[in-house]
Short mmCIF file of C-alpha atoms and ligand atoms in Angstrom, two decimals:
data_model
loop_
_atom_site.label_atom_id
_atom_site.label_comp_id
_atom_site.label_asym_id
_atom_site.label_seq_id
_atom_site.Cartn_x
_atom_site.Cartn_y
_atom_site.Cartn_z
CA UNK C 1 51.11 -42.39 -57.53
CA UNK C 2 48.95 -43.43 -54.56
CA UNK C 3 45.43 -42.12 -54.93
CA UNK C 4 43.69 -40.55 -51.96
CA UNK C 5 41.40 -43.56 -51.86
CA UNK C 6 44.31 -46.04 -51.78
CA UNK C 7 45.98 -43.97 -49.15
CA UNK C 8 42.85 -44.03 -46.95
CA UNK C 9 42.38 -47.78 -47.52
CA UNK C 10 46.00 -48.25 -46.52
CA UNK C 11 45.49 -46.14 -43.45
CA UNK C 12 42.34 -48.09 -42.55
CA UNK C 13 44.21 -51.36 -42.95
CA UNK C 14 47.05 -50.29 -40.79
CA UNK C 15 44.62 -49.07 -38.13
CA UNK C 16 42.85 -52.45 -38.06
CA UNK C 17 46.23 -54.17 -37.98
CA UNK C 18 47.09 -51.97 -35.01
CA UNK C 19 43.83 -52.88 -33.32
CA UNK C 20 44.59 -56.57 -33.88
CA UNK C 21 48.02 -56.04 -32.38
CA UNK C 22 46.44 -54.38 -29.37
CA UNK C 23 43.98 -57.28 -29.00
CA UNK C 24 46.76 -59.83 -29.26
CA UNK C 25 49.02 -58.10 -26.90
CA UNK C 26 48.10 -57.90 -23.24
CA UNK C 27 51.05 -55.66 -22.49
CA UNK C 28 49.91 -53.02 -24.96
CA UNK C 29 46.42 -53.28 -23.49
CA UNK C 30 47.60 -52.75 -19.98
CA UNK C 31 49.75 -49.79 -21.03
CA UNK C 32 46.73 -48.24 -22.72
CA UNK C 33 44.59 -48.95 -19.64
CA UNK C 34 47.12 -47.23 -17.40
CA UNK C 35 47.02 -44.17 -19.63
CA UNK C 36 43.23 -44.00 -19.53
CA UNK C 37 42.09 -41.42 -16.96
CA UNK C 38 40.60 -43.12 -13.91
CA UNK C 39 36.89 -42.50 -13.53
CA UNK C 40 35.84 -41.45 -10.08
CA UNK C 41 32.97 -39.90 -8.12
CA UNK C 42 33.64 -38.28 -4.74
CA UNK C 43 31.00 -36.73 -2.47
CA UNK C 44 30.90 -35.08 0.92
CA UNK C 45 29.61 -37.15 3.85
CA UNK C 46 28.21 -40.66 3.82
CA UNK C 47 26.14 -40.04 0.69
CA UNK C 48 26.07 -43.66 -0.48
CA UNK C 49 22.85 -43.58 -2.53
CA UNK C 50 23.87 -40.36 -4.20
CA UNK C 51 27.29 -41.67 -5.20
CA UNK C 52 25.78 -44.94 -6.43
CA UNK C 53 23.25 -43.05 -8.56
CA UNK C 54 26.02 -40.85 -9.92
CA UNK C 55 28.24 -43.83 -10.74
CA UNK C 56 25.39 -45.71 -12.44
CA UNK C 57 24.62 -42.66 -14.56
CA UNK C 58 28.24 -42.59 -15.68
CA UNK C 59 28.27 -46.32 -16.46
CA UNK C 60 25.23 -45.85 -18.68
CA UNK C 61 27.40 -43.68 -20.90
CA UNK C 62 25.95 -40.37 -19.73
CA UNK C 63 28.21 -37.36 -19.24
CA UNK C 64 30.06 -36.57 -16.03
CA UNK C 65 27.81 -33.50 -15.74
CA UNK C 66 24.72 -35.76 -15.86
CA UNK C 67 26.39 -38.00 -13.28
CA UNK C 68 27.06 -35.31 -10.66
CA UNK C 69 23.59 -33.84 -11.17
CA UNK C 70 21.98 -37.27 -10.74
CA UNK C 71 23.93 -37.75 -7.51
CA UNK C 72 22.96 -34.37 -6.10
CA UNK C 73 19.28 -35.00 -6.83
CA UNK C 74 19.17 -38.00 -4.46
CA UNK C 75 19.44 -36.13 -1.13
CA UNK C 76 17.37 -33.28 -2.62
CA UNK C 77 14.42 -35.69 -2.88
CA UNK C 78 15.03 -37.42 0.46
CA UNK C 79 12.63 -36.17 3.18
CA UNK C 80 14.90 -37.63 5.87
CA UNK C 81 17.86 -35.54 4.81
CA UNK C 82 17.50 -32.36 6.83
CA UNK C 83 20.31 -30.42 5.11
CA UNK C 84 19.21 -30.57 1.47
CA UNK C 85 16.11 -29.96 -0.65
CA UNK C 86 12.81 -31.55 0.38
CA UNK C 87 12.93 -32.12 4.15
CA UNK C 88 15.67 -29.54 4.68
CA UNK C 89 15.37 -27.60 7.94
CA UNK C 90 13.86 -24.15 7.37
CA UNK C 91 15.24 -20.75 8.29
CA UNK C 92 14.19 -19.08 11.53
CA UNK C 93 10.96 -17.86 9.88
CA UNK C 94 9.98 -21.42 8.96
CA UNK C 95 10.84 -21.03 5.27
CA UNK C 96 12.95 -23.62 3.43
CA UNK C 97 15.39 -21.81 1.14
CA UNK C 98 17.79 -23.67 -1.10
CA UNK C 99 21.25 -22.90 -2.50
CA UNK C 100 22.87 -24.94 -5.30
CA UNK C 101 25.39 -24.73 -8.09
CA UNK C 102 26.92 -26.80 -10.84
CA UNK C 103 30.02 -26.55 -13.07
CA UNK C 104 31.00 -28.46 -16.20
CA UNK C 105 34.28 -29.36 -17.86
CA UNK C 106 34.20 -26.26 -20.04
CA UNK C 107 34.23 -23.99 -17.02
CA UNK C 108 30.55 -23.15 -17.41
CA UNK C 109 28.72 -22.47 -14.18
CA UNK C 110 25.14 -22.07 -12.99
CA UNK C 111 23.73 -21.31 -9.58
CA UNK C 112 20.56 -20.57 -7.65
CA UNK C 113 20.45 -18.87 -4.27
CA UNK C 114 17.58 -18.41 -1.84
CA UNK C 115 15.30 -20.58 -4.00
CA UNK C 116 11.98 -21.63 -2.48
CA UNK C 117 9.37 -24.30 -3.30
CA UNK C 118 11.41 -26.21 -5.90
CA UNK C 119 12.87 -29.56 -4.87
CA UNK C 120 15.69 -29.97 -7.37
CA UNK C 121 17.68 -26.78 -6.98
CA UNK C 122 20.71 -28.37 -8.66
CA UNK C 123 18.73 -28.97 -11.85
CA UNK C 124 17.52 -25.37 -11.84
CA UNK C 125 21.17 -24.31 -11.47
CA UNK C 126 22.02 -26.46 -14.49
CA UNK C 127 19.27 -24.77 -16.49
CA UNK C 128 20.63 -21.35 -15.46
CA UNK C 129 24.01 -22.49 -16.81
CA UNK C 130 22.65 -23.90 -20.04
CA UNK C 131 19.78 -21.57 -20.90
CA UNK C 132 20.77 -18.13 -19.70
CA UNK C 133 23.79 -15.86 -20.18
CA UNK C 134 23.98 -15.57 -16.37
CA UNK C 135 25.62 -17.53 -13.58
CA UNK C 136 23.40 -16.83 -10.55
CA UNK C 137 19.65 -16.36 -10.18
CA UNK C 138 18.21 -15.51 -6.77
CA UNK C 139 14.94 -15.88 -4.91
CA UNK C 140 11.78 -14.86 -6.73
CA UNK C 141 13.59 -14.58 -10.08
CA UNK C 142 15.07 -18.06 -9.68
CA UNK C 143 11.64 -19.45 -8.80
CA UNK C 144 10.00 -17.78 -11.80
CA UNK C 145 12.76 -19.13 -14.07
CA UNK C 146 12.28 -22.64 -12.65
CA UNK C 147 8.52 -22.55 -13.20
CA UNK C 148 9.00 -21.28 -16.76
CA UNK C 149 11.27 -24.28 -17.34
CA UNK C 150 8.78 -26.88 -16.21
CA UNK C 151 9.78 -27.39 -12.57
CA UNK C 152 6.91 -28.13 -10.18
CA UNK C 153 6.15 -25.85 -7.26
CA UNK C 154 5.86 -27.81 -4.00
CA UNK C 155 5.96 -27.39 -0.25
CA UNK C 156 9.40 -28.49 0.91
CA UNK C 157 8.70 -28.20 4.65
CA UNK C 158 8.09 -31.76 5.91
CA UNK C 159 6.27 -32.44 9.21
CA UNK C 160 9.61 -33.55 10.71
CA UNK C 161 11.33 -30.28 9.72
CA UNK C 162 8.36 -28.22 10.91
CA UNK C 163 8.48 -29.99 14.28
CA UNK C 164 12.20 -29.32 14.66
CA UNK C 165 11.63 -25.65 13.82
CA UNK C 166 8.75 -25.37 16.32
CA UNK C 167 10.97 -26.87 19.00
CA UNK C 168 13.71 -24.41 18.08
CA UNK C 169 11.18 -21.55 18.32
CA UNK C 170 10.57 -22.25 22.01
CA UNK C 171 14.05 -20.94 22.70
CA UNK C 172 14.73 -19.13 19.42
CA UNK C 173 18.39 -19.09 20.21
CA UNK C 174 19.92 -17.36 17.26
CA UNK C 175 22.93 -19.56 16.94
CA UNK C 176 22.83 -21.09 13.50
CA UNK C 177 24.59 -24.21 14.60
CA UNK C 178 26.71 -26.15 12.23
CA UNK C 179 26.61 -29.80 13.05
CA UNK C 180 30.00 -31.25 13.73
CA UNK C 181 28.52 -34.68 13.53
CA UNK C 182 27.58 -36.35 10.29
CA UNK C 183 25.10 -34.59 8.03
CA UNK C 184 24.31 -34.71 4.38
CA UNK C 185 24.73 -31.44 2.51
CA UNK C 186 26.18 -32.69 -0.69
CA UNK C 187 29.13 -31.51 -2.73
CA UNK C 188 29.83 -34.04 -5.47
CA UNK C 189 32.70 -33.98 -7.97
CA UNK C 190 33.75 -36.47 -10.61
CA UNK C 191 35.97 -37.36 -13.51
CA UNK C 192 35.13 -39.72 -16.40
CA UNK C 193 37.36 -41.98 -18.49
CA UNK C 194 37.96 -39.15 -20.94
CA UNK C 195 39.32 -37.03 -18.11
CA UNK C 196 36.32 -34.70 -18.16
CA UNK C 197 35.48 -33.09 -14.82
CA UNK C 198 32.23 -31.74 -13.35
CA UNK C 199 30.85 -30.85 -9.94
CA UNK C 200 27.67 -29.91 -8.11
CA UNK C 201 26.75 -28.69 -4.66
CA UNK C 202 23.30 -28.39 -3.08
CA UNK C 203 21.98 -27.53 0.37
CA UNK C 204 19.19 -26.00 2.42
CA UNK C 205 21.93 -24.21 4.33
CA UNK C 206 22.24 -23.76 8.05
CA UNK C 207 19.24 -24.84 10.05
CA UNK C 208 17.25 -21.85 11.40
CA UNK C 209 19.47 -19.35 9.64
CA UNK C 210 18.39 -15.72 9.31
CA UNK C 211 15.83 -15.30 6.52
CA UNK C 212 17.70 -14.31 3.37
CA UNK C 213 21.01 -15.82 4.39
CA UNK C 214 23.02 -17.42 1.56
CA UNK C 215 25.95 -19.72 2.28
CA UNK C 216 28.98 -20.91 0.37
CA UNK C 217 27.35 -23.80 -1.46
CA UNK C 218 25.97 -21.88 -4.48
CA UNK C 219 28.95 -19.54 -4.75
CA UNK C 220 31.35 -20.50 -7.52
CA UNK C 221 34.83 -20.71 -6.04
CA UNK C 222 33.63 -21.01 -2.43
CA UNK C 223 31.38 -24.10 -2.23
CA UNK C 224 32.49 -25.55 -5.57
CA UNK C 225 35.13 -25.05 -8.20
CA UNK C 226 36.00 -27.06 -11.30
CA UNK C 227 38.93 -26.35 -13.59
CA UNK C 228 39.42 -28.81 -16.42
CA UNK C 229 43.18 -28.12 -16.47
CA UNK C 230 43.61 -29.03 -12.82
CA UNK C 231 40.80 -30.65 -10.84
CA UNK C 232 37.74 -29.94 -8.74
CA UNK C 233 36.96 -29.20 -5.11
CA UNK C 234 33.86 -28.72 -2.98
CA UNK C 235 33.01 -27.82 0.60
CA UNK C 236 30.64 -28.54 3.43
CA UNK C 237 30.30 -27.01 6.86
CA UNK C 238 30.02 -23.44 8.07
CA UNK C 239 29.47 -21.49 4.85
CA UNK C 240 30.58 -18.18 6.31
CA UNK C 241 34.05 -19.60 6.97
CA UNK C 242 34.31 -21.17 3.51
CA UNK C 243 33.20 -17.91 1.88
CA UNK C 244 35.82 -15.85 3.73
CA UNK C 245 38.60 -18.10 2.47
CA UNK C 246 37.13 -18.87 -1.00
CA UNK C 247 37.63 -22.52 -0.11
CA UNK C 248 37.13 -24.55 -3.28
CA UNK C 249 38.97 -22.15 -5.57
CA UNK C 250 41.94 -21.97 -3.22
CA UNK C 251 42.21 -25.77 -3.22
CA UNK C 252 42.15 -25.93 -7.03
CA UNK C 253 44.82 -23.21 -7.19
CA UNK C 254 47.02 -25.14 -4.77
CA UNK C 255 46.57 -28.27 -6.89
CA UNK C 256 47.57 -26.20 -9.93
CA UNK C 257 50.90 -25.60 -8.18
CA UNK C 258 51.36 -29.37 -8.00
CA UNK C 259 49.91 -30.13 -4.58
CA UNK C 260 48.17 -33.47 -4.04
CA UNK C 261 44.39 -33.03 -3.48
CA UNK C 262 44.62 -34.16 0.13
CA UNK C 263 47.45 -31.78 0.93
CA UNK C 264 45.58 -28.93 -0.81
CA UNK C 265 42.47 -29.67 1.29
CA UNK C 266 44.61 -29.69 4.43
CA UNK C 267 46.25 -26.37 3.56
CA UNK C 268 42.85 -24.79 2.88
CA UNK C 269 41.58 -26.10 6.22
CA UNK C 270 44.64 -24.60 7.95
CA UNK C 271 43.71 -21.18 6.51
CA UNK C 272 40.37 -21.38 8.36
CA UNK C 273 42.19 -21.18 11.66
CA UNK C 274 42.97 -17.52 10.87
CA UNK C 275 39.27 -16.72 11.21
CA UNK C 276 38.52 -14.85 14.44
CA UNK C 277 35.69 -16.58 16.27
CA UNK C 278 34.91 -17.88 19.70
CA UNK C 279 32.42 -20.47 18.44
CA UNK C 280 33.82 -23.81 17.30
CA UNK C 281 32.82 -24.70 13.76
CA UNK C 282 33.29 -27.47 11.25
CA UNK C 283 34.36 -27.37 7.61
CA UNK C 284 35.16 -30.35 5.37
CA UNK C 285 36.74 -30.19 1.94
CA UNK C 286 37.07 -32.81 -0.77
CA UNK C 287 39.07 -32.58 -4.01
CA UNK C 288 40.10 -34.59 -7.06
CA UNK C 289 42.62 -33.91 -9.79
CA UNK C 290 42.80 -34.82 -13.47
CA UNK C 291 45.27 -37.61 -12.68
CA UNK C 292 42.60 -39.41 -10.71
CA UNK C 293 43.97 -38.60 -7.24
CA UNK C 294 41.61 -37.52 -4.49
CA UNK C 295 41.65 -36.06 -1.00
CA UNK C 296 39.40 -35.16 1.93
CA UNK C 297 40.20 -33.16 5.04
CA UNK C 298 38.30 -31.38 7.79
CA UNK C 299 38.83 -28.97 10.63
CA UNK C 300 37.26 -31.14 13.35
CA UNK C 301 37.01 -34.91 13.52
CA UNK C 302 33.90 -36.64 12.21
CA UNK C 303 33.89 -35.63 8.55
CA UNK C 304 33.35 -38.38 6.01
CA UNK C 305 33.44 -38.63 2.24
CA UNK C 306 32.07 -41.24 -0.16
CA UNK C 307 34.23 -42.41 -3.05
CA UNK C 308 33.43 -44.59 -6.07
CA UNK C 309 36.17 -45.81 -8.39
CA UNK C 310 36.50 -48.89 -10.61
CA UNK C 311 37.42 -50.69 -7.37
CA UNK C 312 33.98 -50.01 -5.87
CA UNK C 313 32.43 -47.73 -3.26
CA UNK C 314 33.95 -46.77 0.06
CA UNK C 315 33.11 -44.38 2.85
CA UNK C 316 36.20 -42.58 4.07
CA UNK C 317 36.81 -41.14 7.52
CA UNK C 318 38.65 -37.96 6.69
CA UNK C 319 41.65 -36.85 8.69
CA UNK C 320 41.19 -33.58 10.56
CA UNK C 321 43.37 -30.75 11.76
CA UNK C 322 42.18 -30.86 15.39
C1 LIG I 401 26.02 -23.61 4.28
N1 LIG I 401 27.84 -25.04 3.70
O1 LIG I 401 24.96 -23.19 3.86
C2 LIG I 401 26.42 -25.02 3.93
C3 LIG I 401 25.95 -25.91 5.02
C4 LIG I 401 26.49 -27.30 4.98
O2 LIG I 401 26.34 -29.43 5.68
O3 LIG I 401 27.42 -27.65 4.28
N2 LIG I 401 25.92 -28.18 5.73
O4 LIG I 401 26.76 -22.96 5.01
#
């Protein structure tokens, strides 16, 4: 009778024989390669440095969650980026308030809203996800939690952002304008070679918004949604519009019904036209699915997305409805 040991030795032998066969046989290799999920990072706007940082993190063998966080941290630390983190334009009272969230492949989620004085809101959101039983922390509580977890308190209002606010004050027109042109609020989603998904979204919100205003970006399902069974989606643009239509979640649900990510983004953009408003506004959506397909679509022209695959990095001019 075959002993357990002999059986295991036999199994080990046949495994190494199989590996040899795979090595010897290019066809088998290419079949296996085709079956491997395609790794990919996709971000809103022309966020080249962020996507590069995210991709490099992934290539170092870190998790897809680490990768999207690393990407989101780039614009957060960039004083020239006026839509995210340090250097973000303040609200109409001159206060920089940040919104961010993150989701992992297990459906875990963490978020901070109305956070002040901490540069890396996305990393605080990750800590909320990993260290608390909660999903969202707001304002003073979020700040206290960040400080307890070793984050540094710093002034996020740069001279450039202060100047822009002071100029805005001369008229104080309360029209929180969403830029239709390029800007850099980042939603970043990705899939690794094991098919694991994650996503992150971080912003300083609308420039000169009303103090206390929270947008779509930190709201799970609106600014970001990740479902390991289906795919991931994230949003940029006028948060109020995205919130009303629960943008990211609706895209993932459409993909669940079999829709291609681009078509799902387009359908979600079409739903925005039901919103009653006289002011023109912009929204851009991006999405990926577990098969490694991606899509980007916006309401008005001018939206871009940045994609990194094994083929390299490219900046995409998204199609738009109007
Ligand atoms: C917000 N969706 O707070 C964000 C703003 C944004 O690029 O995406 N700006 O409404």
